[in-house]
GROMACS .gro file of C-alpha atoms in nm:
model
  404
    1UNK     CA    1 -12.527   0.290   4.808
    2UNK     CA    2 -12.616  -0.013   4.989
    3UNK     CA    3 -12.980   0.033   4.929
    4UNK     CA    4 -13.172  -0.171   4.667
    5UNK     CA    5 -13.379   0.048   4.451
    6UNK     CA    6 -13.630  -0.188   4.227
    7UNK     CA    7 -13.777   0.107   4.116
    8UNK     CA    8 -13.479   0.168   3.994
    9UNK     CA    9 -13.427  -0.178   3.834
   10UNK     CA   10 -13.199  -0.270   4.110
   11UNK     CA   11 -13.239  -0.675   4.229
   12UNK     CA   12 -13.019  -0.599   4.529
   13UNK     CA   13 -12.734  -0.360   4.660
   14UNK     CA   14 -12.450  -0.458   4.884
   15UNK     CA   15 -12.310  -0.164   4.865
   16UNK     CA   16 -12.083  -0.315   4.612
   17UNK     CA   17 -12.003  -0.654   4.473
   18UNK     CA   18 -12.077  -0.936   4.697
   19UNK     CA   19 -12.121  -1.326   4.690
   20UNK     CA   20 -12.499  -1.288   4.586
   21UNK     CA   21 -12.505  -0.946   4.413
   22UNK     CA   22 -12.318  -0.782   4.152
   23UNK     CA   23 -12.153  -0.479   4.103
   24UNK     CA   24 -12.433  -0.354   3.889
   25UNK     CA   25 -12.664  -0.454   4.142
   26UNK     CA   26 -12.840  -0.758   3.971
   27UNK     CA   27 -12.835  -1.099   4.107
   28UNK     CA   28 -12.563  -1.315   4.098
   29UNK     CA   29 -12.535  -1.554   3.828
   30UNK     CA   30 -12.323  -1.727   3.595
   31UNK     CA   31 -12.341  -1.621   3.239
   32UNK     CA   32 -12.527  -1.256   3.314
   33UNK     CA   33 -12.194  -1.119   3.192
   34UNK     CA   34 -12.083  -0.942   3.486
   35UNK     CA   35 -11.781  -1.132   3.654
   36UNK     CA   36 -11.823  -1.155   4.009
   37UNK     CA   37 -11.488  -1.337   4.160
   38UNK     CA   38 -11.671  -1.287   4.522
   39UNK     CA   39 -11.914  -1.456   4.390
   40UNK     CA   40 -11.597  -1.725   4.253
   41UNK     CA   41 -11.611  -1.629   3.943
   42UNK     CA   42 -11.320  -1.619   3.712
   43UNK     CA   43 -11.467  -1.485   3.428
   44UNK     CA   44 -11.829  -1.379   3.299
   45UNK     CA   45 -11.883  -1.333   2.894
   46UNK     CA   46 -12.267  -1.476   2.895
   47UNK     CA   47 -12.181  -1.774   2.807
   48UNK     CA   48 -11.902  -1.992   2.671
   49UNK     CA   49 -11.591  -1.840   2.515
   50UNK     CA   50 -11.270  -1.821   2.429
   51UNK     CA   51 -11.121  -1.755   2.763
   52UNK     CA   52 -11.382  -1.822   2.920
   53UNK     CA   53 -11.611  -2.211   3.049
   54UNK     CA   54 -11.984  -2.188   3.033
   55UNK     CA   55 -11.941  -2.223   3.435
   56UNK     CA   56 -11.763  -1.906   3.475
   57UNK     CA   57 -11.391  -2.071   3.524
   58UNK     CA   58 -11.123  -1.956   3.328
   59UNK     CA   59 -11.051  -2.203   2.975
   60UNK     CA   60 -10.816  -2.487   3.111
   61UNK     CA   61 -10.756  -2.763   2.855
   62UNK     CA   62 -10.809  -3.047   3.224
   63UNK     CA   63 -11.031  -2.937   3.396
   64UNK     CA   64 -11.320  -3.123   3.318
   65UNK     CA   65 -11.564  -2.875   3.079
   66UNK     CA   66 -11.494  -2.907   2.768
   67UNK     CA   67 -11.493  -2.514   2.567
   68UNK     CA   68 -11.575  -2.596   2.197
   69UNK     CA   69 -11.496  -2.204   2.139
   70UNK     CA   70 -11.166  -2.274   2.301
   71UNK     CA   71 -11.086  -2.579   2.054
   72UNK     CA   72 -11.170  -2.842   2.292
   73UNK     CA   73 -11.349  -3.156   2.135
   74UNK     CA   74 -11.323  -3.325   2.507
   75UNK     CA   75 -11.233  -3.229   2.832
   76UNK     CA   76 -11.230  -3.560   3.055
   77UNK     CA   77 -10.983  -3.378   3.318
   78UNK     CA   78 -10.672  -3.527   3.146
   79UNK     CA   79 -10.581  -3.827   2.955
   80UNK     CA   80 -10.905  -4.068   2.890
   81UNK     CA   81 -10.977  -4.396   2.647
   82UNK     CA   82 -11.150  -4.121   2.456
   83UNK     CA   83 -10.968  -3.766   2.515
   84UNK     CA   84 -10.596  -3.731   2.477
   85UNK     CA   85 -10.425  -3.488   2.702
   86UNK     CA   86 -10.443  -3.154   2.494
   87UNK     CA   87 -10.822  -3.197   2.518
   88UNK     CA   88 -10.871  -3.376   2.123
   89UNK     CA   89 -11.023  -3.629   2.057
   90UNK     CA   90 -10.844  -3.959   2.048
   91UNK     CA   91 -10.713  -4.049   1.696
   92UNK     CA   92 -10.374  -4.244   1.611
   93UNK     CA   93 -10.164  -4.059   1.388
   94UNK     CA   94 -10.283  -3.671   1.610
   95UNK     CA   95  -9.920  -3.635   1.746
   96UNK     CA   96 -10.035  -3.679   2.046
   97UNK     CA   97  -9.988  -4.003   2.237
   98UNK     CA   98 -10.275  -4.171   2.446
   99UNK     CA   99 -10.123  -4.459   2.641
  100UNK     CA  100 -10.489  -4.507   2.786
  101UNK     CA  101 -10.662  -4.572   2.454
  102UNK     CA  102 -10.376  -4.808   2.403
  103UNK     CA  103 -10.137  -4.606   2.205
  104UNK     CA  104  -9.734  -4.663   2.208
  105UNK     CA  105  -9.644  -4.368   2.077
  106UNK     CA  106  -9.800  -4.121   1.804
  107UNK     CA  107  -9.519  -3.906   1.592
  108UNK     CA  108  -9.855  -3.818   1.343
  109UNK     CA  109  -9.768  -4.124   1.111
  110UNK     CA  110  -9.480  -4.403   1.035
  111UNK     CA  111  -9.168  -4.299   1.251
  112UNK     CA  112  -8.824  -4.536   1.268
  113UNK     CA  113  -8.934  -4.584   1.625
  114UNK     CA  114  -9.331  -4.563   1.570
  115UNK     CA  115  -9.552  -4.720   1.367
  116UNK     CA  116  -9.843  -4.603   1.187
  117UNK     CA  117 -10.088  -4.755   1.410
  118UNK     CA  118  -9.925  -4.608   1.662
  119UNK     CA  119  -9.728  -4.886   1.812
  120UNK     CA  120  -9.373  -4.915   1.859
  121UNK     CA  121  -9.171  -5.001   1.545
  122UNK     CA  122  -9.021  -5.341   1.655
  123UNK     CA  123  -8.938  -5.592   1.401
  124UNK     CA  124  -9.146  -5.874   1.321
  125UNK     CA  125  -9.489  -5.699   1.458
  126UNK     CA  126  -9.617  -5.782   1.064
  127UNK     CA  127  -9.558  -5.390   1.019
  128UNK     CA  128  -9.328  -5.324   0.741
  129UNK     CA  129  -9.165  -4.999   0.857
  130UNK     CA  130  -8.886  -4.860   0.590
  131UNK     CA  131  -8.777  -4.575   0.759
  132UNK     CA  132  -8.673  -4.816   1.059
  133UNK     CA  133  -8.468  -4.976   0.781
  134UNK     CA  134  -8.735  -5.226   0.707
  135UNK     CA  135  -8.742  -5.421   0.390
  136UNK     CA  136  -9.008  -5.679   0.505
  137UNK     CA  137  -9.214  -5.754   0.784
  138UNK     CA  138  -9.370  -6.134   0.811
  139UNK     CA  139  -9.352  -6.125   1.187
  140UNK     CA  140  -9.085  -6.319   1.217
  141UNK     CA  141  -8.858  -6.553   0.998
  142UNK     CA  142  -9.050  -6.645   0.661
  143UNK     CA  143  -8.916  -6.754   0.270
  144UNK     CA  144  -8.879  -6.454   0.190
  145UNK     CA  145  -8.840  -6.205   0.516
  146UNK     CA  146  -8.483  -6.282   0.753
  147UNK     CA  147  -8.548  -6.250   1.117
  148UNK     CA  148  -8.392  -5.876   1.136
  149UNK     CA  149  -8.622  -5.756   0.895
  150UNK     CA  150  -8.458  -5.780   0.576
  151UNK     CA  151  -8.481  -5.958   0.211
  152UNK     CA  152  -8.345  -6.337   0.216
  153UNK     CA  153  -8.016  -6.352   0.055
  154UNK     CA  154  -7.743  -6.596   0.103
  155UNK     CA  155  -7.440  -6.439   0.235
  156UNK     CA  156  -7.650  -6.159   0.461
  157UNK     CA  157  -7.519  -6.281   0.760
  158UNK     CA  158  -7.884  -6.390   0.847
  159UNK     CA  159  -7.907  -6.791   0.848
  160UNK     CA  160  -8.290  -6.869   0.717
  161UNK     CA  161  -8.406  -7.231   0.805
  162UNK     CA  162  -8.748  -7.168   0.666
  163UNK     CA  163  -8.578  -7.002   0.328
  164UNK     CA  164  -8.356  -7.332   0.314
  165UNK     CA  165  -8.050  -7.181   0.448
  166UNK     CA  166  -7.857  -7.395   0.682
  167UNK     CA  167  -7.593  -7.148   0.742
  168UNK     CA  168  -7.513  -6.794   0.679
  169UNK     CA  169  -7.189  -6.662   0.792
  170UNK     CA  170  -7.189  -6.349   0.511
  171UNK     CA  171  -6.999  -6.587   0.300
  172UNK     CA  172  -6.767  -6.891   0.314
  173UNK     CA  173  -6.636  -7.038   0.669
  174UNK     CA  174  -6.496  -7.324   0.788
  175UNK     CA  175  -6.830  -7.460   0.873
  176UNK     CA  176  -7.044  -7.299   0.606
  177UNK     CA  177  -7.015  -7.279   0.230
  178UNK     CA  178  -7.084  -7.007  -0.003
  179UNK     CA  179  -7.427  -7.118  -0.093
  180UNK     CA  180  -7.580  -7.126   0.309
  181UNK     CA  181  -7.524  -7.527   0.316
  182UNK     CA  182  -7.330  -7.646   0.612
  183UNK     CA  183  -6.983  -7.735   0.466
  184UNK     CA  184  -6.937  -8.081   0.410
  185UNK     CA  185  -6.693  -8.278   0.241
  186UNK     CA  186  -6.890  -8.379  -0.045
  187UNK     CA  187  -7.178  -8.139  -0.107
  188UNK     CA  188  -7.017  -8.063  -0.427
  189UNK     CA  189  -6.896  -7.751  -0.333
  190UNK     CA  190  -6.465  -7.670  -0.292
  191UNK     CA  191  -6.433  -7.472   0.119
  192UNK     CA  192  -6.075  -7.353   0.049
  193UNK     CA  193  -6.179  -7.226   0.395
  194UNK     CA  194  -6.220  -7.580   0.538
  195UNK     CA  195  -5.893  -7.718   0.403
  196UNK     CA  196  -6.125  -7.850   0.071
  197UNK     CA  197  -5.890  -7.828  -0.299
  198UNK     CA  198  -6.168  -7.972  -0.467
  199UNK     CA  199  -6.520  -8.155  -0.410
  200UNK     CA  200  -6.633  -8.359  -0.702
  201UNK     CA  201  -6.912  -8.499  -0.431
  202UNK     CA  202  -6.721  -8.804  -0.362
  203UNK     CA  203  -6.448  -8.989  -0.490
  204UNK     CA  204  -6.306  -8.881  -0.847
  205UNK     CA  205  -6.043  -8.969  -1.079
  206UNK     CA  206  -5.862  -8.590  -0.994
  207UNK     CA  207  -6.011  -8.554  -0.608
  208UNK     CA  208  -5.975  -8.773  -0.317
  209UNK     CA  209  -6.280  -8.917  -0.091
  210UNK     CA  210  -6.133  -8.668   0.197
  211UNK     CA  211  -6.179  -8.347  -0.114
  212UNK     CA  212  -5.791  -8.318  -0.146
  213UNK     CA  213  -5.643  -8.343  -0.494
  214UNK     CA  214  -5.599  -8.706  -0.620
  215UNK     CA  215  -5.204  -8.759  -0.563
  216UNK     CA  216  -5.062  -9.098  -0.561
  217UNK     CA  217  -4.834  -9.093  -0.230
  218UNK     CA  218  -5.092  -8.860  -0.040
  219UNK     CA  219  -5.196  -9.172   0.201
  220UNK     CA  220  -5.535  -9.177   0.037
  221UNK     CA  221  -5.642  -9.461  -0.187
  222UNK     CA  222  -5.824  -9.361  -0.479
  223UNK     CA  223  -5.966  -9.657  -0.711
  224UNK     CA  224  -6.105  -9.426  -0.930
  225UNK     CA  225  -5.714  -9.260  -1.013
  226UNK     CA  226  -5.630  -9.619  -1.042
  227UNK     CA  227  -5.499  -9.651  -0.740
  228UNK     CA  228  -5.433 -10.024  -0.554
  229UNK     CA  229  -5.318  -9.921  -0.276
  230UNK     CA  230  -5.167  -9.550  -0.106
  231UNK     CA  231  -4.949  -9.598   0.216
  232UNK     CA  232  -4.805  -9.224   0.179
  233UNK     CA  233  -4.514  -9.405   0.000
  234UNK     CA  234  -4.308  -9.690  -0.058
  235UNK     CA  235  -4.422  -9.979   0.159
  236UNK     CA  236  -4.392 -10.398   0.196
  237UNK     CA  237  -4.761 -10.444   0.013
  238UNK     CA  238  -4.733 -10.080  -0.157
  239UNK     CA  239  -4.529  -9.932  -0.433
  240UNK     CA  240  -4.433  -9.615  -0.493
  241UNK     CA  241  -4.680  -9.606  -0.808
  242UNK     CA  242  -4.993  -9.660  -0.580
  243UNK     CA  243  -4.985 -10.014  -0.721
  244UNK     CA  244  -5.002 -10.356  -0.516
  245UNK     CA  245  -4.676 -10.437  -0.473
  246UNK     CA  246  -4.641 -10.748  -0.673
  247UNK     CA  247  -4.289 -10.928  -0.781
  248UNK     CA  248  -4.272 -10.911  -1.152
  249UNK     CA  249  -4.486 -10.517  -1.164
  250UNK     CA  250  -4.164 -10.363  -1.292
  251UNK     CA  251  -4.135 -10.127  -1.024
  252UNK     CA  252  -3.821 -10.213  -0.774
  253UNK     CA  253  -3.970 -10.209  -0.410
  254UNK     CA  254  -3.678 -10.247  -0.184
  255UNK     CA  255  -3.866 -10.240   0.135
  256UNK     CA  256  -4.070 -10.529   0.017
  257UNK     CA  257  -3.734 -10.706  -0.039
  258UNK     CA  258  -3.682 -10.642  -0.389
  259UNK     CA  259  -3.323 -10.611  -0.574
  260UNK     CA  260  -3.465 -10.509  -0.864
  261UNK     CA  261  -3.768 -10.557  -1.104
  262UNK     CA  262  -3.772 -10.636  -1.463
  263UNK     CA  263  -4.114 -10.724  -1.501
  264UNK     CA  264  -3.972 -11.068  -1.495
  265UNK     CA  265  -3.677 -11.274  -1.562
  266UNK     CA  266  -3.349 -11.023  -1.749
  267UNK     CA  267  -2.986 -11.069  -1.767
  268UNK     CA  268  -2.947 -10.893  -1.403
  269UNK     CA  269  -3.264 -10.976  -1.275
  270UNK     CA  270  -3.427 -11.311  -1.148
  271UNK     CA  271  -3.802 -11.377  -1.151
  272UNK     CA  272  -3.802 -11.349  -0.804
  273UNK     CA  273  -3.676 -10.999  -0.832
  274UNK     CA  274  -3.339 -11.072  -0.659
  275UNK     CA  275  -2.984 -10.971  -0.822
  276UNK     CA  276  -2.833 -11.261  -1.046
  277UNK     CA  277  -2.643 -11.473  -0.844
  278UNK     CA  278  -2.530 -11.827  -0.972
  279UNK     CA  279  -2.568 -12.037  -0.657
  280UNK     CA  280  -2.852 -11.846  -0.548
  281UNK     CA  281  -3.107 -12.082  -0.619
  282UNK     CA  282  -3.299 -11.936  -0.897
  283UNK     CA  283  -3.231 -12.041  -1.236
  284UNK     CA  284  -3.174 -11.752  -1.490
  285UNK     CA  285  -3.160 -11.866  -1.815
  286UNK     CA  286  -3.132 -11.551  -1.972
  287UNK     CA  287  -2.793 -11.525  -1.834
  288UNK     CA  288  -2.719 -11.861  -1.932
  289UNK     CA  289  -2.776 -12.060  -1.590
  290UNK     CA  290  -2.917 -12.448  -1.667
  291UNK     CA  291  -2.975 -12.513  -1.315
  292UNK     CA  292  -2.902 -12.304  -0.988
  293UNK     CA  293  -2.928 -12.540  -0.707
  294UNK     CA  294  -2.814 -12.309  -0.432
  295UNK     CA  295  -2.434 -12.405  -0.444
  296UNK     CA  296  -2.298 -12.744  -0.590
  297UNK     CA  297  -2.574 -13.061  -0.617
  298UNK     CA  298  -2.559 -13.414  -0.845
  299UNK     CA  299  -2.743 -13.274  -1.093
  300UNK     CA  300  -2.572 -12.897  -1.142
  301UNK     CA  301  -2.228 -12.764  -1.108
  302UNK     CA  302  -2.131 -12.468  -0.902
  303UNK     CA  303  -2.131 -12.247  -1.180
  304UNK     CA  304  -2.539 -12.349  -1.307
  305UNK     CA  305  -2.428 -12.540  -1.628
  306UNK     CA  306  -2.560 -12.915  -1.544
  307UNK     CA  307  -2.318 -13.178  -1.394
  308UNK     CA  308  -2.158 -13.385  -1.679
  309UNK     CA  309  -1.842 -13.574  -1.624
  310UNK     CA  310  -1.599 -13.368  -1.896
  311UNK     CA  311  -1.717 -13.015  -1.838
  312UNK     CA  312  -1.387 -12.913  -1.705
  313UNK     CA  313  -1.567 -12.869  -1.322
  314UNK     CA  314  -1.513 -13.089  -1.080
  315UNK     CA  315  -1.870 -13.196  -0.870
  316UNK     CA  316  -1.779 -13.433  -0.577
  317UNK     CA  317  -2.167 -13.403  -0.451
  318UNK     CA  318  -2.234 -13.597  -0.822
  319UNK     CA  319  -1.919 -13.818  -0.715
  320UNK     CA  320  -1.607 -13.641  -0.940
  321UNK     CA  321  -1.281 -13.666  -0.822
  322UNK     CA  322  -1.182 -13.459  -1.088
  323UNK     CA  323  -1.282 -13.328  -1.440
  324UNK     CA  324  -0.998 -13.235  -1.702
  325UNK     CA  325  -1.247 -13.189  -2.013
  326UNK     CA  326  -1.174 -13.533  -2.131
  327UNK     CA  327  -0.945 -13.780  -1.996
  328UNK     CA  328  -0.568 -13.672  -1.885
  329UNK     CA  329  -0.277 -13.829  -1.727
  330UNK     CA  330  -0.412 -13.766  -1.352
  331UNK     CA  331  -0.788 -13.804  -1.426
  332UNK     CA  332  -1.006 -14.063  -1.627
  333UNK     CA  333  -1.307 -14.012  -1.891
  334UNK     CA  334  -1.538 -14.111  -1.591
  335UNK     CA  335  -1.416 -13.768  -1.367
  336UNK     CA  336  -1.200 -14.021  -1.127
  337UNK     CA  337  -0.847 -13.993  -1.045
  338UNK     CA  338  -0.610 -14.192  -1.259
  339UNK     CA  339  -0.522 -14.514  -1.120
  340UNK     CA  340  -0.427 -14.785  -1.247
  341UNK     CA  341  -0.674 -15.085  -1.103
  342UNK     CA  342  -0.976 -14.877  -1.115
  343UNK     CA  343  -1.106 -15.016  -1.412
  344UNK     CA  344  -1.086 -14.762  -1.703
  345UNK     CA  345  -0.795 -14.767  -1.939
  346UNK     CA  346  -0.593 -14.458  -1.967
  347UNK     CA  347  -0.371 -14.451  -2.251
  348UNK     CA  348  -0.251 -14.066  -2.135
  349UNK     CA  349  -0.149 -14.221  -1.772
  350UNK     CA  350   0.048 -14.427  -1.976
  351UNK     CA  351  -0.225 -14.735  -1.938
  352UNK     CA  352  -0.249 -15.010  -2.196
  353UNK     CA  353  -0.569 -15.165  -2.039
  354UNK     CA  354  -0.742 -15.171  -1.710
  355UNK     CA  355  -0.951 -15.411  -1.596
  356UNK     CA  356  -0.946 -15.378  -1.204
  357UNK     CA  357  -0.673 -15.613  -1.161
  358UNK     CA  358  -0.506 -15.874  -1.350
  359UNK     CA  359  -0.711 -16.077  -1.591
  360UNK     CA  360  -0.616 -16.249  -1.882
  361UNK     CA  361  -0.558 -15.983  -2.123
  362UNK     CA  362  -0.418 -15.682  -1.903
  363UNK     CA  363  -0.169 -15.708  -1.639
  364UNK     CA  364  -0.171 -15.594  -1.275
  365UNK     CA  365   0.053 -15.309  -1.404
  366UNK     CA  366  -0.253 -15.206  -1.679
  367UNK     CA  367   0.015 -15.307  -1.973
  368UNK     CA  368  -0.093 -15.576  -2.190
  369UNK     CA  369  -0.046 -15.966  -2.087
  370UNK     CA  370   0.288 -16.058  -2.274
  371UNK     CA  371   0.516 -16.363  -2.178
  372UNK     CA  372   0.858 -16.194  -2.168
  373UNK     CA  373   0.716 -15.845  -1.983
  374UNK     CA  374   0.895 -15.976  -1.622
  375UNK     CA  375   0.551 -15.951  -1.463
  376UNK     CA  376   0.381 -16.270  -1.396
  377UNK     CA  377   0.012 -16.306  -1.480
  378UNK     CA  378  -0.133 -16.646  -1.370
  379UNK     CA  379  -0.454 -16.516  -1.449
  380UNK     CA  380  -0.318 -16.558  -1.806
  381UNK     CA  381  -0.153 -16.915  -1.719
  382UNK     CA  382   0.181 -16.787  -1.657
  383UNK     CA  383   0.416 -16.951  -1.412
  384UNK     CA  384   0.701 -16.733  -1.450
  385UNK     CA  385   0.806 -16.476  -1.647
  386UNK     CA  386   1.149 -16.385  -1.630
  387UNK     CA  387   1.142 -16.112  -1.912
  388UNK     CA  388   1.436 -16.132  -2.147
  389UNK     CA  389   1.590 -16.451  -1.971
  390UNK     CA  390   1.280 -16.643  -2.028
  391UNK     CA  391   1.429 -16.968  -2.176
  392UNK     CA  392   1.716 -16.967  -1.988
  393UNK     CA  393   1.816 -17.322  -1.834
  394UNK     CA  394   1.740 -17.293  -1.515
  395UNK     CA  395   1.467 -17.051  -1.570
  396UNK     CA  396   1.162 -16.960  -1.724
  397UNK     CA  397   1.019 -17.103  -2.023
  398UNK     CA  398   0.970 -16.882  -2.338
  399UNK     CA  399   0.630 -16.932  -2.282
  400UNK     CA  400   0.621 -16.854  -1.922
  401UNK     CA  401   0.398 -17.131  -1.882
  402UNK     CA  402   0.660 -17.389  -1.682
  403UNK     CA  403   1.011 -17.355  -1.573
  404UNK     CA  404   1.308 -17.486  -1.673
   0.00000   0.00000   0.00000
């Protein structure tokens, strides 16, 4: 009624509720369990509740008074070192995510995206994290942990120095071999991939220096193959065998200059490896050659048998005239034409004797001296000789040595 009655137990009496007195006409004050919004109240239930702050707000997780009955462990007015945002206290692995007490995220526990200490999942934090797909975690590249995470094993795509790996390109390349060593000719290990047939880690008797199958003619040499010598083929210093190409090897090497090869001297081969050839200049005595002077020479005939005066061929380099096997009407014993003068008798040319010229027993005409032959030989003492009229008067005497 406007008019405070203490009598009455009345403090005061505005006539109705005011900024300093109730409805029920007591005093104003927070937690008497009247609400007086005049007064800027929101709420009033003597004391802390629920719904309502011990300062007579209304329960707003924020706003700075923390309401146990509410729930509240904190209230720091939002997000603090200490107090996440829905008014809890800070603890990794509440769901709730505190960036200022440091947190990344918080899905309450491991996540593929958070960890359990709340950080982000990112590989090689030291964090093994499996449902990120995780099999190890050594914060970066160890023995036994790949860079992405995963177990070492050669052929995951994952090259691992520190595991030993020089190489991993998920299996064989070009440039790496099956086992994670760079590919190199010789490591022991056949790249088909890099052109390799085989890779005996070097030179073998079955695989070349360059890891290409040992084949004689493939340009390589390979001494262990027995190979001399490999010019991809025939050549001058090479035969077709891989061999040094030697005169006298057996194997005919025409582009060194070889006719043929016998592995030395044969019926159609020389030791020089030429055809046989009489007058070549290579004596083949398996073809029956006793000289081979390049053509005629005094010592050997034109057809390699050796020069002798009755062989039936003439050899006017060793001085012949002619050779009839023996002595014959137009050719002497000594191979020279058949003349009478010359010195050798030749009883087929019809010669008696022949001693260069008259002498005492042989007439100029190579018949024997004989006073009464009509041929005068003074050598011989004769005079005259007048043949049958030797005798005669007027003539010769009958023994040629005077006239008549």
């Amino acid at each position: 009624d406007g008019l405070a009655n203490a009598t009455a137990g009345e403090a005061c009496d505005d006539g109705g509720e005011s900024a300093a007195c109730d409805v029920d006409c007591t005093t104003v004050s927070c937690g008497d369990g009247t609400t007086n919004t005049t007064a800027g109240e929101a709420c009033d239930d003597s004391g802390e509740s629920a719904t309502c702050d011990v300062d007579c707000s209304a329960v707003s997780c924020g706003d700075g008074t923390t309401n146990t009955t509410a729930g509240e462990t904190c209230d720091d007015g939002g997000e603090s070192a200490t107090c996440d945002v829905d008014c809890t206290a800070v603890s990794c692995g509440d769901g709730t995510t505190n960036a200022t007490a440091g947190e990344a995220c918080d899905d309450s526990g491991q996540s593929a995206t958070c960890e359990a200490n709340c950080s982000a999942a990112i590989c090689g934090d030291s964090t093994l994290n499996t449902l990120a797909g995780e099999t190890c975690d050594d914060g970066g590249e160890s023995a036994t942990c790949d860079i992405d995470c995963t177990g070492v094993a050669c052929g995951d795509g994952v090259a691992n120095t520190t595991a030993g790996e020089a190489c991993d390109d998920s299996g064989e390349s070009a440039t790496c071999d099956a086992d994670c060593s760079a590919a190199t000719c010789g490591d022991l290990n056949i790249n088909t991939t890099a052109g390799e047939t085989c890779d005996d880690g070097g030179e073998s008797a079955t695989c070349d220096a360059n890891c290409t199958a040992a084949t004689c003619g493939d340009s390589t040499v390979n001494t262990t193959a027995g190979e001399a010598c490999d010019d991809g083929g025939e050549s001058a210093t090479c035969d077709t065998d891989c061999s040094a190409a030697t005169c006298g090897d057996g194997t005919t090497n025409a582009t060194a200059g070889e006719a043929c090869d016998d592995s030395g001297e044969s019926a159609t081969c020389d030791v020089d490896c030429t055809a046989v050839s009489c007058g070549d200049g290579t004596i083949n005595t398996t073809v029956g050659e006793a000289c081979d002077d390049g053509g005629e020479s005094a010592g050997c005939d034109i057809d390699c048998t050796v020069a002798i005066c009755g062989d039936s061929t003439v050899n006017t380099t060793a001085g012949e005239t002619c050779d009839d096997g023996g002595p014959s009407a137009t050719c002497d014993a000594d191979c020279t034409a058949a003349v009478c003068g010359d010195g050798v008798a030749n009883g087929l040319a019809g010669e008696f004797c022949d001693d260069a010229g008259e002498s005492v027993f042989c007439d100029v005409d190579c018949s024997f001296v004989l006073c009464g032959d009509s041929t005068v030989n003074t050598t011989a003492g004769e005079v005259c000789d007048d043949g049958i009229n030797d005798g005669s008067p007027g003539g010769c005497a009958p023994d040629c040595l005077s006239a008549t």
